[in-house]
Coordinates of C-alpha atoms in Angstrom, one line a residue:
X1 CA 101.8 133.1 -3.1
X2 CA 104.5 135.2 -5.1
X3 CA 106.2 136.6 -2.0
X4 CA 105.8 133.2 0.0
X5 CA 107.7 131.1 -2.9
X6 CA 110.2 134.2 -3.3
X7 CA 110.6 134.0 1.0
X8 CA 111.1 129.3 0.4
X9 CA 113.6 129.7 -2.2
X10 CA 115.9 132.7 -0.3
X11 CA 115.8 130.5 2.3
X12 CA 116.4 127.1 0.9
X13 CA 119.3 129.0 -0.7
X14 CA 120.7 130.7 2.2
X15 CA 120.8 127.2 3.9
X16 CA 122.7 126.1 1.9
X17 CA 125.5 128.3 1.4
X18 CA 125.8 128.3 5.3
X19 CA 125.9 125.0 5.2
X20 CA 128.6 124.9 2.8
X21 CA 130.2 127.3 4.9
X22 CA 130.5 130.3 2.1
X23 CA 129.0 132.7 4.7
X24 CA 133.3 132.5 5.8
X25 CA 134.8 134.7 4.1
X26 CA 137.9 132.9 5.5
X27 CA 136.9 130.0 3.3
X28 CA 136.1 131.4 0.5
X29 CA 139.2 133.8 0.4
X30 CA 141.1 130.2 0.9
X31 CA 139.7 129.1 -2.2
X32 CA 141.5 132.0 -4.2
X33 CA 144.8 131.2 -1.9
X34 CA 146.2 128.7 -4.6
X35 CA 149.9 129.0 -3.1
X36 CA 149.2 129.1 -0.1
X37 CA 146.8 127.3 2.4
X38 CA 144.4 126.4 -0.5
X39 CA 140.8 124.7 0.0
X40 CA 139.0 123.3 -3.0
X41 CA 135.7 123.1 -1.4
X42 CA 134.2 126.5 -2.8
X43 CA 135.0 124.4 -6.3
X44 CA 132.3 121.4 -4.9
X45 CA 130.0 124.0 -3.7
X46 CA 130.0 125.5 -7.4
X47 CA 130.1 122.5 -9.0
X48 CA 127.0 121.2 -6.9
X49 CA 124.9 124.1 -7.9
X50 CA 125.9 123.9 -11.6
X51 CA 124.7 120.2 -11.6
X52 CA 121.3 121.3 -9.7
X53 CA 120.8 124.5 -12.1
X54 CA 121.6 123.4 -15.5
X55 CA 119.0 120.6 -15.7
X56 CA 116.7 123.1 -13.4
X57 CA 117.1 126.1 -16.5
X58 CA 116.1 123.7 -18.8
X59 CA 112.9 122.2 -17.3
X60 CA 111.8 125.8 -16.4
X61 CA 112.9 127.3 -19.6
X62 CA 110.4 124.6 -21.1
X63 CA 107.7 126.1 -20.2
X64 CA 105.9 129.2 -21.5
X65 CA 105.8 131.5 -18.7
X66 CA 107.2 131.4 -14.7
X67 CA 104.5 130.6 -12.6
X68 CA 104.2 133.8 -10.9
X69 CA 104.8 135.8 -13.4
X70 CA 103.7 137.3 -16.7
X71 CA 106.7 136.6 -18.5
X72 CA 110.8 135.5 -17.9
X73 CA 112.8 137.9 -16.7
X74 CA 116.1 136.9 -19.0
X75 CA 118.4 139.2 -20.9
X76 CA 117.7 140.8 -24.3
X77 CA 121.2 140.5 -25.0
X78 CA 124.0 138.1 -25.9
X79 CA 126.8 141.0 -26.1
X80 CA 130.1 141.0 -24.2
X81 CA 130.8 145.0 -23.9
X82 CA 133.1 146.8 -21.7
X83 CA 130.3 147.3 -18.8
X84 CA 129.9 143.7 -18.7
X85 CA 133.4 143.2 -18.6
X86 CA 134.3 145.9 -16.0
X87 CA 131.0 144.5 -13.8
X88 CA 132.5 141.2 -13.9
X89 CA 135.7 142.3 -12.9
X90 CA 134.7 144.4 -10.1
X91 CA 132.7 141.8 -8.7
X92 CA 135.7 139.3 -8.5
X93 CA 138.2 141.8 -7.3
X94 CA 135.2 142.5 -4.6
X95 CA 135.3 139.0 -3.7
X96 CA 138.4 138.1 -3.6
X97 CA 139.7 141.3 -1.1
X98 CA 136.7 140.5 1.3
X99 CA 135.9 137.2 0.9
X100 CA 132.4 137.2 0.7
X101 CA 129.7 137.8 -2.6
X102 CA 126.2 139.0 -2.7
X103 CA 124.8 135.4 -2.3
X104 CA 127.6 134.3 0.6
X105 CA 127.1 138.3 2.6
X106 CA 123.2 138.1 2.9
X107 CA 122.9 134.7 5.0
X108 CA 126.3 136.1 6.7
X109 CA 124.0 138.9 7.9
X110 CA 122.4 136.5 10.8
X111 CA 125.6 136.3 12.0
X112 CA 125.7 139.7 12.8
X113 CA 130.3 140.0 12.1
X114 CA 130.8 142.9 11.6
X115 CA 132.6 142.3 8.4
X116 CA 129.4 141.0 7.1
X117 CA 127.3 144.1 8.0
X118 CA 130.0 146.1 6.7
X119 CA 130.1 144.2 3.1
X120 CA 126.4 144.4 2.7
X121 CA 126.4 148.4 3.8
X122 CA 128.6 149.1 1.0
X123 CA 127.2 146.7 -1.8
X124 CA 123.8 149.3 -1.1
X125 CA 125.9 152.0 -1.1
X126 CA 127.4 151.0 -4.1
X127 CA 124.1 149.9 -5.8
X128 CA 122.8 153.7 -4.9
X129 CA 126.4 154.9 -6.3
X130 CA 126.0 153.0 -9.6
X131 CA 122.5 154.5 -10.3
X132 CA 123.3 157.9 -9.6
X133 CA 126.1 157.4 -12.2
X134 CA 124.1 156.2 -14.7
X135 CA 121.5 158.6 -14.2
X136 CA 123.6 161.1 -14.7
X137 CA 125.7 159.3 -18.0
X138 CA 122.0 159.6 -19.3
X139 CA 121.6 163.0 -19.0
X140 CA 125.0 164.2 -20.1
X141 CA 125.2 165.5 -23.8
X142 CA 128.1 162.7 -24.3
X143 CA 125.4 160.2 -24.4
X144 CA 123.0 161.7 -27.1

């Protein structure tokens, strides 16, 4: 039941951001494109999801547990360091040279563009690249 609710709510979501048409990176990088041939829609798209989720957080947030699983999955922290900060910015410098994010690139995948395929190539490369790094900030004698 875990995997079939996990498979309806990937689905529902990738729906809709191709509906919305964020699976265009063209769109999306229009959004960013302020002086230029600028379309606010991305800010609707956002805005929708922000007035589904907030009211969603809190009615699931209610309750003790998820249904599926033993316990939330939420941070442990509330602190703004320089890995946060440089993850943010990565991921908006990613998005805004090719247009697409996580969310937006997996649906794009059904497309099969190549720019899509690309993308999602090198967010698991970069993924693999990340944990090697850390793995190894964990072993060096800097860390201790």
């Amino acid at each position: 039941m875990r995997l079939l609710s996990a498979l309806l709510i990937g689905l529902v979501f990738g729906i809709g951001i191709a509906t919305s048409g964020m699976i265009n990176p063209a769109k999306v990088l229009n959004f960013f494109d302020i002086a230029g041939n600028w379309d606010p829609s991305l800010a609707f798209v956002m805005g929708g999801a922000l007035a589904v989720a907030i009211p969603g957080y809190r009615l699931v947030l209610a309750r003790e547990a998820p249904r599926f699983e033993p316990k939330f999955q939420l941070p442990d922290t509330k602190l703004i360091d320089m890995k946060l900060v440089a993850g943010s910015g990565l991921f908006g410098i990613g998005w805004g040279i090719a247009g697409f994010c996580p969310g937006g690139a997996l649906p794009a995948l059904g497309t099969l563009r190549p720019e899509a395929l690309a993308f999602v190539a090198s967010m698991i490369l970069g993924l693999f690249i990340a944990r090697g790094l850390k793995a190894f900030a964990a072993r060096s004698p800097e860390s201790a």
